[in-house]
mmCIF file of C-alpha atoms and ligand atoms in Angstrom:
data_model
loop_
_atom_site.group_PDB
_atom_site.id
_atom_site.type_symbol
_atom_site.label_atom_id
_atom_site.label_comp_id
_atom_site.label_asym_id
_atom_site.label_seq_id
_atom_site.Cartn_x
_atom_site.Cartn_y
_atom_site.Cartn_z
ATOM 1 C CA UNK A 1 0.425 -14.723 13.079
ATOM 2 C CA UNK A 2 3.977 -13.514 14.281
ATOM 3 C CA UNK A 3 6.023 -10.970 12.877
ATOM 4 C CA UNK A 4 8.570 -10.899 16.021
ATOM 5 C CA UNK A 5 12.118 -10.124 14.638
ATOM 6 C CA UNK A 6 10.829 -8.653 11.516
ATOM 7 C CA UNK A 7 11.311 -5.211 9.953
ATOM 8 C CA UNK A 8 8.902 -3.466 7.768
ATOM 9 C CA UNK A 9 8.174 -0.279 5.808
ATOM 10 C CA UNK A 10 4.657 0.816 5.081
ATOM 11 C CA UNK A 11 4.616 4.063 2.681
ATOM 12 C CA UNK A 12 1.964 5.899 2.993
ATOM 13 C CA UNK A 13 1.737 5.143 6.677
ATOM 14 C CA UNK A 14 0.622 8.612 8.418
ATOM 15 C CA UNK A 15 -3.092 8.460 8.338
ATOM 16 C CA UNK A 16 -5.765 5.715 6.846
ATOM 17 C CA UNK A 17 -4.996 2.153 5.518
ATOM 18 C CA UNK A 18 -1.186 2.811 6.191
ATOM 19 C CA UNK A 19 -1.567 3.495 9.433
ATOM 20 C CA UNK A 20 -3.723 1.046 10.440
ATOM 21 C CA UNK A 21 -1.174 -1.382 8.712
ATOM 22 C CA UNK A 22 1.444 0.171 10.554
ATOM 23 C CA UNK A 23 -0.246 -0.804 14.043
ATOM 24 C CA UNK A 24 -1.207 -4.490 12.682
ATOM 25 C CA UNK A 25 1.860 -5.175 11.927
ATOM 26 C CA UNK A 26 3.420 -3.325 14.846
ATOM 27 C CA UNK A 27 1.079 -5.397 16.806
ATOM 28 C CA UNK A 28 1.963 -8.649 15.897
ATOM 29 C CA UNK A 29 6.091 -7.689 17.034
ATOM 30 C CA UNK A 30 7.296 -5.950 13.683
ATOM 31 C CA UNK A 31 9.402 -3.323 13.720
ATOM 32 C CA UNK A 32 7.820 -0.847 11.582
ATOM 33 C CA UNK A 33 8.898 2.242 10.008
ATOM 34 C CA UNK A 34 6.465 4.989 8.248
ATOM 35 C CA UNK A 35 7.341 6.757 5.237
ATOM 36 C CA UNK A 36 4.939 9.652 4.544
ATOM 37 C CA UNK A 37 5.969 13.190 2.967
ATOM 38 C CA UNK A 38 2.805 14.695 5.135
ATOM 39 C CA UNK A 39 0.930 14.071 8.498
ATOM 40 C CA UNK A 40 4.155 14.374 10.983
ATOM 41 C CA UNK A 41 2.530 14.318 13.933
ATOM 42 C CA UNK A 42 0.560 11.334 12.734
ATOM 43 C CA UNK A 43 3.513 9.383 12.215
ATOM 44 C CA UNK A 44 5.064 10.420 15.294
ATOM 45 C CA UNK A 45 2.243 9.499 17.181
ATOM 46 C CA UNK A 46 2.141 6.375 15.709
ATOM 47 C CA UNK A 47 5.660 5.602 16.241
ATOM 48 C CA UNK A 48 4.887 6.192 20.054
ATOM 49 C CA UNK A 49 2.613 3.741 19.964
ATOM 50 C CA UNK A 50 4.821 0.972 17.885
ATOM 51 C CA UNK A 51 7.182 1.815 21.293
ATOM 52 C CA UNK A 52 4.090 1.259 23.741
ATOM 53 C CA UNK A 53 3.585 -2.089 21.622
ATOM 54 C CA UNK A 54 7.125 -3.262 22.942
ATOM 55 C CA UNK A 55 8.740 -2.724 18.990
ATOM 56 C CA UNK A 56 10.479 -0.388 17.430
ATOM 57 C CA UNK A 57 8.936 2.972 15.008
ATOM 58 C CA UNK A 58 10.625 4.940 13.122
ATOM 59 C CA UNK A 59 8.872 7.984 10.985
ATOM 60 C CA UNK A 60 10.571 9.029 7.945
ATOM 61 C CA UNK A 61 9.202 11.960 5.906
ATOM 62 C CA UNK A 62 9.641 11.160 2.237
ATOM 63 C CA UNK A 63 7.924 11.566 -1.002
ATOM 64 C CA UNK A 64 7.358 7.960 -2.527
ATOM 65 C CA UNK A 65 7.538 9.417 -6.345
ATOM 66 C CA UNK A 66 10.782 9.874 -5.594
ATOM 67 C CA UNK A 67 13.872 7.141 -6.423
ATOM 68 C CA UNK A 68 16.604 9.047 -4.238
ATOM 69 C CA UNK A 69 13.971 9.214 -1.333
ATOM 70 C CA UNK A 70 13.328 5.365 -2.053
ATOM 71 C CA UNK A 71 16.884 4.366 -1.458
ATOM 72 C CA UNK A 72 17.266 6.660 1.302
ATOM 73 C CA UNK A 73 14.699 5.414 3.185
ATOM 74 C CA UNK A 74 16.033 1.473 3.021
ATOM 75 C CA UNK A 75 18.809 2.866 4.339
ATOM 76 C CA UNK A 76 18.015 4.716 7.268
ATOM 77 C CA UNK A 77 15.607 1.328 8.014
ATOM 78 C CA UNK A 78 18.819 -0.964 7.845
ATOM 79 C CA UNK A 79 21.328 1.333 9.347
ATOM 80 C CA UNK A 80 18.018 1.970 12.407
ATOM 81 C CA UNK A 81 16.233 -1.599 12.402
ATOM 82 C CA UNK A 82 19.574 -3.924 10.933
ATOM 83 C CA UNK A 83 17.237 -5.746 8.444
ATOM 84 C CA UNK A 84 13.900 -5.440 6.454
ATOM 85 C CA UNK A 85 11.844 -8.264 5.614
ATOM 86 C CA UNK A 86 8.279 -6.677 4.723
ATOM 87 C CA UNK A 87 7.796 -3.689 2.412
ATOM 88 C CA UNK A 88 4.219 -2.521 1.894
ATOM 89 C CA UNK A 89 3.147 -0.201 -0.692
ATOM 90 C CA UNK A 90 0.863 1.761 -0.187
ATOM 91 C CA UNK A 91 0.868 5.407 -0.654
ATOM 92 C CA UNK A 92 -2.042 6.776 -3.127
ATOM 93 C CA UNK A 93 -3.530 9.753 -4.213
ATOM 94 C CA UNK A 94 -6.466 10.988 -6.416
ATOM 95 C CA UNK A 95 -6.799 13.441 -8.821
ATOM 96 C CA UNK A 96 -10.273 12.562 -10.986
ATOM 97 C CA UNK A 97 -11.586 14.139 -14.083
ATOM 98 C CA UNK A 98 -13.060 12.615 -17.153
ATOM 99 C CA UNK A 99 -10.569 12.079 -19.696
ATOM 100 C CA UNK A 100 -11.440 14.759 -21.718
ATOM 101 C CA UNK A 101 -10.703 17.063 -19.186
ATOM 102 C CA UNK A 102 -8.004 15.834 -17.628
ATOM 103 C CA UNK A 103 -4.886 17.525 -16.980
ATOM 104 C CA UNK A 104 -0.917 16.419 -18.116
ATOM 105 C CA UNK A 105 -0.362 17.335 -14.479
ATOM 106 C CA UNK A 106 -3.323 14.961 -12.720
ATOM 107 C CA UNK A 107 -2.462 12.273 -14.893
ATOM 108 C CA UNK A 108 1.673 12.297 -14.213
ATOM 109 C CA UNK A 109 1.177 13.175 -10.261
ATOM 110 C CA UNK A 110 -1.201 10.166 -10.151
ATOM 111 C CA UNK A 111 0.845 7.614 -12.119
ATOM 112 C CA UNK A 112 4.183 9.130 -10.322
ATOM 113 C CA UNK A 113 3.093 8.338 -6.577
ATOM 114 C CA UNK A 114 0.547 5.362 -7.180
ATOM 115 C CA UNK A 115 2.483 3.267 -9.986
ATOM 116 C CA UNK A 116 6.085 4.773 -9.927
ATOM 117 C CA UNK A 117 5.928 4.602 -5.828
ATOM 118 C CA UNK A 118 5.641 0.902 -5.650
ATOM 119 C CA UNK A 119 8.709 0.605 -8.420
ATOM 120 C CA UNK A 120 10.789 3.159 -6.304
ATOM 121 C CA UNK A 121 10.305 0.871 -3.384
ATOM 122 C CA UNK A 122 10.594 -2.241 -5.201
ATOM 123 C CA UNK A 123 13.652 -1.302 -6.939
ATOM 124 C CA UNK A 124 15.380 -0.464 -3.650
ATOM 125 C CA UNK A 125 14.628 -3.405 -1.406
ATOM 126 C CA UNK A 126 14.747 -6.117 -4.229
ATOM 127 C CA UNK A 127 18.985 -6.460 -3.748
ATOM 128 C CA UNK A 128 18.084 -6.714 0.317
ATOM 129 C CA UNK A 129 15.657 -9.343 -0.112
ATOM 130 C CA UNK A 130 17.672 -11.116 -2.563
ATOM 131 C CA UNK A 131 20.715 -11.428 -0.913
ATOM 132 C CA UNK A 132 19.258 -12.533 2.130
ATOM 133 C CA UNK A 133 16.859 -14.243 0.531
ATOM 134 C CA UNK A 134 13.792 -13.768 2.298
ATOM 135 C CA UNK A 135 11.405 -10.838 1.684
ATOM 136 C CA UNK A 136 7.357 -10.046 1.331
ATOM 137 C CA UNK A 137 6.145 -7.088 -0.724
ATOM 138 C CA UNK A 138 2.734 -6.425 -0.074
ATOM 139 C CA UNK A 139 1.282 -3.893 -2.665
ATOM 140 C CA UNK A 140 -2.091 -1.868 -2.291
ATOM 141 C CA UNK A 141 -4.166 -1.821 -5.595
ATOM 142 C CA UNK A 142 -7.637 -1.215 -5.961
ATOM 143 C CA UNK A 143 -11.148 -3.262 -7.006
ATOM 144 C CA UNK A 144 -11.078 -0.096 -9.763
ATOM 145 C CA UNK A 145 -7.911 -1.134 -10.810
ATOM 146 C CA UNK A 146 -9.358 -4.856 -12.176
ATOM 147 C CA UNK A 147 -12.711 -3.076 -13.520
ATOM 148 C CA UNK A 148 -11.896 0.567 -13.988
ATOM 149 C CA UNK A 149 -14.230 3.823 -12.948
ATOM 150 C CA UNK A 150 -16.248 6.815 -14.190
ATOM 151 C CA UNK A 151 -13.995 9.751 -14.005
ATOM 152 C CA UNK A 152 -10.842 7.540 -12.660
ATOM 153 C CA UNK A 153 -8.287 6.908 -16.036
ATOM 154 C CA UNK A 154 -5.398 7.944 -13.815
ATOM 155 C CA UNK A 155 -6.428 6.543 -10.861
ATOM 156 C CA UNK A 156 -7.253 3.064 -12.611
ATOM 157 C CA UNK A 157 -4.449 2.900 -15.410
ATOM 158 C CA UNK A 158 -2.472 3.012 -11.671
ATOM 159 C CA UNK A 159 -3.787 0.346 -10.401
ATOM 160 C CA UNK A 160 -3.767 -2.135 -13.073
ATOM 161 C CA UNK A 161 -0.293 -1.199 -13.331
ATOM 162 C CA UNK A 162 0.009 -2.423 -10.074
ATOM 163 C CA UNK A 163 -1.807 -5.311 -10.207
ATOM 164 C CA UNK A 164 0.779 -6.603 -13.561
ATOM 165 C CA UNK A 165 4.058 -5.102 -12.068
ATOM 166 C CA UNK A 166 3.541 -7.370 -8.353
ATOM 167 C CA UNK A 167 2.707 -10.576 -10.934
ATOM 168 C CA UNK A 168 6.072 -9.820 -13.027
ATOM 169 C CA UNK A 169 7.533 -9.392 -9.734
ATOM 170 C CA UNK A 170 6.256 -12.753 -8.232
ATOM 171 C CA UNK A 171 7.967 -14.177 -11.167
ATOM 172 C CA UNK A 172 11.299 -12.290 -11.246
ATOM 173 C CA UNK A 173 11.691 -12.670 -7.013
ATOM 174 C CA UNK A 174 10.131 -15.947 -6.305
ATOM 175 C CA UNK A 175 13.348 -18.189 -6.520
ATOM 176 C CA UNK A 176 15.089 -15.968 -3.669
ATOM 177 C CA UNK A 177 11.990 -16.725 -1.392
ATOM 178 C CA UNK A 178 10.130 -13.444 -1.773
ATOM 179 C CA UNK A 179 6.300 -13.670 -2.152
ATOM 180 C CA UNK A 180 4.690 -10.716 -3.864
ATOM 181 C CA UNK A 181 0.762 -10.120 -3.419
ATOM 182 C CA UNK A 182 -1.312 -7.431 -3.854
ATOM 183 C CA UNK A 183 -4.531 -6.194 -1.848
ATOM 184 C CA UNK A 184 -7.349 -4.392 -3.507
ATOM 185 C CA UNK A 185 -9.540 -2.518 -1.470
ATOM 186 C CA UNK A 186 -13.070 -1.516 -2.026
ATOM 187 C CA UNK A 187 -14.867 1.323 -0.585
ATOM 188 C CA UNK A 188 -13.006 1.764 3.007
ATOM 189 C CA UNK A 189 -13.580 4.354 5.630
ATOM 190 C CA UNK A 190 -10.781 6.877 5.242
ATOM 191 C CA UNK A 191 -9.912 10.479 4.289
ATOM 192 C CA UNK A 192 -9.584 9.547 0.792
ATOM 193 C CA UNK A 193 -13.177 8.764 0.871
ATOM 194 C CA UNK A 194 -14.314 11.101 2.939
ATOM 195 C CA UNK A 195 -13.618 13.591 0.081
ATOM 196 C CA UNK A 196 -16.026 11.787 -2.635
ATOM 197 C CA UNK A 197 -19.345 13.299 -3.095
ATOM 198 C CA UNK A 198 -21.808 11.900 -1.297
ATOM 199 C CA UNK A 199 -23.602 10.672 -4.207
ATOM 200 C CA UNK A 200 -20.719 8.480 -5.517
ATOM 201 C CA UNK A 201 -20.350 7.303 -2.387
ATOM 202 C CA UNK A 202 -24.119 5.898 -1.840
ATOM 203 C CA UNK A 203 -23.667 4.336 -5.195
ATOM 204 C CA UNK A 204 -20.481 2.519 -4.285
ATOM 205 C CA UNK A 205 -22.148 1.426 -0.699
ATOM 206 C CA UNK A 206 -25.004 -0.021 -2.534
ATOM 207 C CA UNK A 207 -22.464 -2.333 -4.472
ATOM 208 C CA UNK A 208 -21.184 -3.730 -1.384
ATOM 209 C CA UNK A 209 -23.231 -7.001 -0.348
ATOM 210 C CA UNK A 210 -21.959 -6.867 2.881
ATOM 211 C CA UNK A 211 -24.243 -3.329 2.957
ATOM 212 C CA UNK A 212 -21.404 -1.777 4.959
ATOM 213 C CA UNK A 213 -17.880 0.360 4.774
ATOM 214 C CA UNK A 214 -14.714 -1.383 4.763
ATOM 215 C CA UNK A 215 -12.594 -0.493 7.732
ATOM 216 C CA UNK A 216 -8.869 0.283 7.322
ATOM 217 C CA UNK A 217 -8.352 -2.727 9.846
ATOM 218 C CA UNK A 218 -9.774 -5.123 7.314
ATOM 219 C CA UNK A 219 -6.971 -4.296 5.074
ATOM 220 C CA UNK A 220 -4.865 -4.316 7.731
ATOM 221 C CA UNK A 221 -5.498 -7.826 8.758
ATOM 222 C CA UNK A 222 -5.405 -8.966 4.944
ATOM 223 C CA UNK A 223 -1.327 -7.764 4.683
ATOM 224 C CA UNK A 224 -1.031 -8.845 7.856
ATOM 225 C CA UNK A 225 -1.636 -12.314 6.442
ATOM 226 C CA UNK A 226 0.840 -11.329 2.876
ATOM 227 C CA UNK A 227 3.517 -10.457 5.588
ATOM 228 C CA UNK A 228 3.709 -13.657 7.999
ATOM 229 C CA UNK A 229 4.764 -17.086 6.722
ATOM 230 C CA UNK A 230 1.309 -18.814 6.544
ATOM 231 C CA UNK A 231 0.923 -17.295 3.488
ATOM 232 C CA UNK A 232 4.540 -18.268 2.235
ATOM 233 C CA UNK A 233 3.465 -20.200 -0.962
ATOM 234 C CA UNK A 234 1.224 -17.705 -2.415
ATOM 235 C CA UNK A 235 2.514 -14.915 -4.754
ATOM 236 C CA UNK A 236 1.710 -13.074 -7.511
ATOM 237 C CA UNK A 237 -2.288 -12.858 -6.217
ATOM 238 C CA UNK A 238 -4.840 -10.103 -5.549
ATOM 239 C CA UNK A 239 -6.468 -10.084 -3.018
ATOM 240 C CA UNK A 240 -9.815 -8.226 -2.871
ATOM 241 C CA UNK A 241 -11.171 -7.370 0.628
ATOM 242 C CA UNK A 242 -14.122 -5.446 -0.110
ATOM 243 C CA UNK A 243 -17.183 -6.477 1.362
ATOM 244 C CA UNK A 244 -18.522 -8.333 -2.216
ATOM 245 C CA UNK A 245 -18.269 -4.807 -3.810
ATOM 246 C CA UNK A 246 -16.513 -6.490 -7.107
ATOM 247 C CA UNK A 247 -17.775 -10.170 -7.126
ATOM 248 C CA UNK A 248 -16.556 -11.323 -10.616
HETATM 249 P P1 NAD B 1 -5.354 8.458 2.646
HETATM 250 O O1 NAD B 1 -5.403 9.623 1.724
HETATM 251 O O2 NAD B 1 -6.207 8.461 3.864
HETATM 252 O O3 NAD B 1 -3.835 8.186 3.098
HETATM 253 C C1 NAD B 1 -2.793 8.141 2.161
HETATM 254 C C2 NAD B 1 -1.486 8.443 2.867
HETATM 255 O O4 NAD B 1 -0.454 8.432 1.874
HETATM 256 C C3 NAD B 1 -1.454 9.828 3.529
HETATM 257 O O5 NAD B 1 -0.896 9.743 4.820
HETATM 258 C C4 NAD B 1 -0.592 10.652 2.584
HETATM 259 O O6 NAD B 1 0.106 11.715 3.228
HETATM 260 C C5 NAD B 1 0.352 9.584 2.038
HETATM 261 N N1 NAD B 1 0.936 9.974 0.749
HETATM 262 C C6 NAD B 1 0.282 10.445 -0.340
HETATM 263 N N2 NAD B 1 1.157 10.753 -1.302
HETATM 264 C C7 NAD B 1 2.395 10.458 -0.822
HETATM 265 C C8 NAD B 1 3.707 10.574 -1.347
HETATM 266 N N3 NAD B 1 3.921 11.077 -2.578
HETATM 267 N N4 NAD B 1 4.747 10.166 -0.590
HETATM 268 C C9 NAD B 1 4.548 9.691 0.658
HETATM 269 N N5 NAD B 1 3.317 9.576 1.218
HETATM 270 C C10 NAD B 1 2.259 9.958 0.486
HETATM 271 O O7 NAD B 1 -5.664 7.190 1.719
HETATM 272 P P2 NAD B 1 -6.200 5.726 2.120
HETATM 273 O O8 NAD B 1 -7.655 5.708 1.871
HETATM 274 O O9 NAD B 1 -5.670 5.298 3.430
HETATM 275 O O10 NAD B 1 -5.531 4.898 0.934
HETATM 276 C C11 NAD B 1 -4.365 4.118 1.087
HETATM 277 C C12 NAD B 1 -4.165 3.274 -0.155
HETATM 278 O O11 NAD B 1 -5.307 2.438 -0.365
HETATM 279 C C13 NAD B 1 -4.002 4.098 -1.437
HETATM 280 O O12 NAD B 1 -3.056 3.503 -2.285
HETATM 281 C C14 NAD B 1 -5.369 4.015 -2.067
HETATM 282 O O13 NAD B 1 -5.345 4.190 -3.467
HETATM 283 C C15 NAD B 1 -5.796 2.620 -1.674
HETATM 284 N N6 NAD B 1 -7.241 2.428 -1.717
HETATM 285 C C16 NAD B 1 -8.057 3.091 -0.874
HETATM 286 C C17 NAD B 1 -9.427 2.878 -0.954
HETATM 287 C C18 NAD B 1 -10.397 3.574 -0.032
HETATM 288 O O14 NAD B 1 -11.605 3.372 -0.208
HETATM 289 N N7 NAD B 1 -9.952 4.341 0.933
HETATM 290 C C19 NAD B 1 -9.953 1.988 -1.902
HETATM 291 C C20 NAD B 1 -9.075 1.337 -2.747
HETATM 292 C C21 NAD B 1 -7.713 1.542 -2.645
#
């Protein structure tokens, strides 16, 4: 795979999935930029690295649940980089509670950064992609999001959403040469799950026939194949990496 002469954005980028996206694609010769409203000195370390790579980082502190930030951020990327080619959704959060006991506030913080996130982004690189027509949007679902979970009706509803707004964008965007693909993740080794009680955890590892954690690299490598061309006639797919945990 070669990404030389592209330009990405990975949202979400300062820690976990996102970061190890960041250095995948970094690795392969994209420039890649890091939008994250947290972990600075993540993202700055991380764009020292892109630089030791031989490409070009650029960290830009933004909140993704927001449409002002969204357009923004494309434009400090074109004004810094000159182009994009690859965006890749990916900022999430969690905020779990039965429904019943669920919160106005978890549900709308969840649904704002997860669902309205990947729109924000969408919404402001669409016009680039189309007018140059070339562009891969690489959004970051879940396995939860195509089966739902215990405790998880923000969380989920989020996901699914995801899952139905990259197909209606594989339809709207295909004709201008932009593929749009999701990944779902299972279970994979990262703050986010680091926070789970333990017991939800064992339960989740026992789902996965491969009997092991995913890796943030394994997701990594599986957008790294969305973003370069040998994947340029699929769109509107999920892809699930996660270890057999969802076999359906
Ligand atoms: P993480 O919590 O380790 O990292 C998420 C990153 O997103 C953080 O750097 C955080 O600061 C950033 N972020 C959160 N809200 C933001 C906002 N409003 N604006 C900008 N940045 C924001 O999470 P992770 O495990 O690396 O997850 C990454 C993605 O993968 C998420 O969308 C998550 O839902 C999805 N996912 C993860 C797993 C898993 O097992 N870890 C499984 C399925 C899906």
């Amino acid at each position: 795979m070669d990404l030389r002469g592209k330009s990405a954005i990975v949202t979400g980028g300062g820690q976990g999935i996102g970061a190890a996206i960041a250095k995948k694609l970094g690795s392969l010769g994209a420039n890649v930029a890091i939008i994250d409203y947290d972990r600075d000195t993540e993202a700055k370390a991380l764009v020292a690295d892109l630089v030791t790579m031989g490409v070009q980082g650029l960290a830009i502190k933004a909140d993704v649940s927001s449409f002002a930030d969204a357009q923004a951020a494309i434009l400090t990327v074109l004004q810094t980089f000159g182009d994009l080619h690859i965006l890749v959704c990916n900022a999430g959060i969690n905020r779990d509670g039965v429904i019943w006991k669920m919160t106005e506030d978890q549900w709308d913080k969840v649904i704002d950064v997860n669902l309205k996130g990947c729109f924000n982004y969408a919404r402001a690189a669409a016009p680039v992609f189309r007018k140059q027509a070339y562009g891969k949007i690489i959004n970051i679902t879940s396995i939860n999001g195509l089966r739902g979970r215990f405790g998880q009706s923000n969380y989920t509803a989020s996901k699914g959403g995801i899952i139905a707004f990259t197909k209606t964008l594989a339809r709207e965007l295909g004709n201008k040469n932009i593929n749009v693909n999701a990944v779902a993740p299972g279970l994979i080794e990262t703050h986010m799950v680091a926070q789970m009680p333990e017991a939800a955890r064992q339960t989740s590892l026992r789902e996965i026939v491969m009997g092991r954690l995913g890796q943030p690299e394994d997701i990594a490598n599986a957008v790294a194949f969305f973003a370069s061309d040998l994947s340029r006639h699929i769109t509107g797919q999920v892809l699930n990496v996660d270890g057999g945990q969802l076999i359906a």
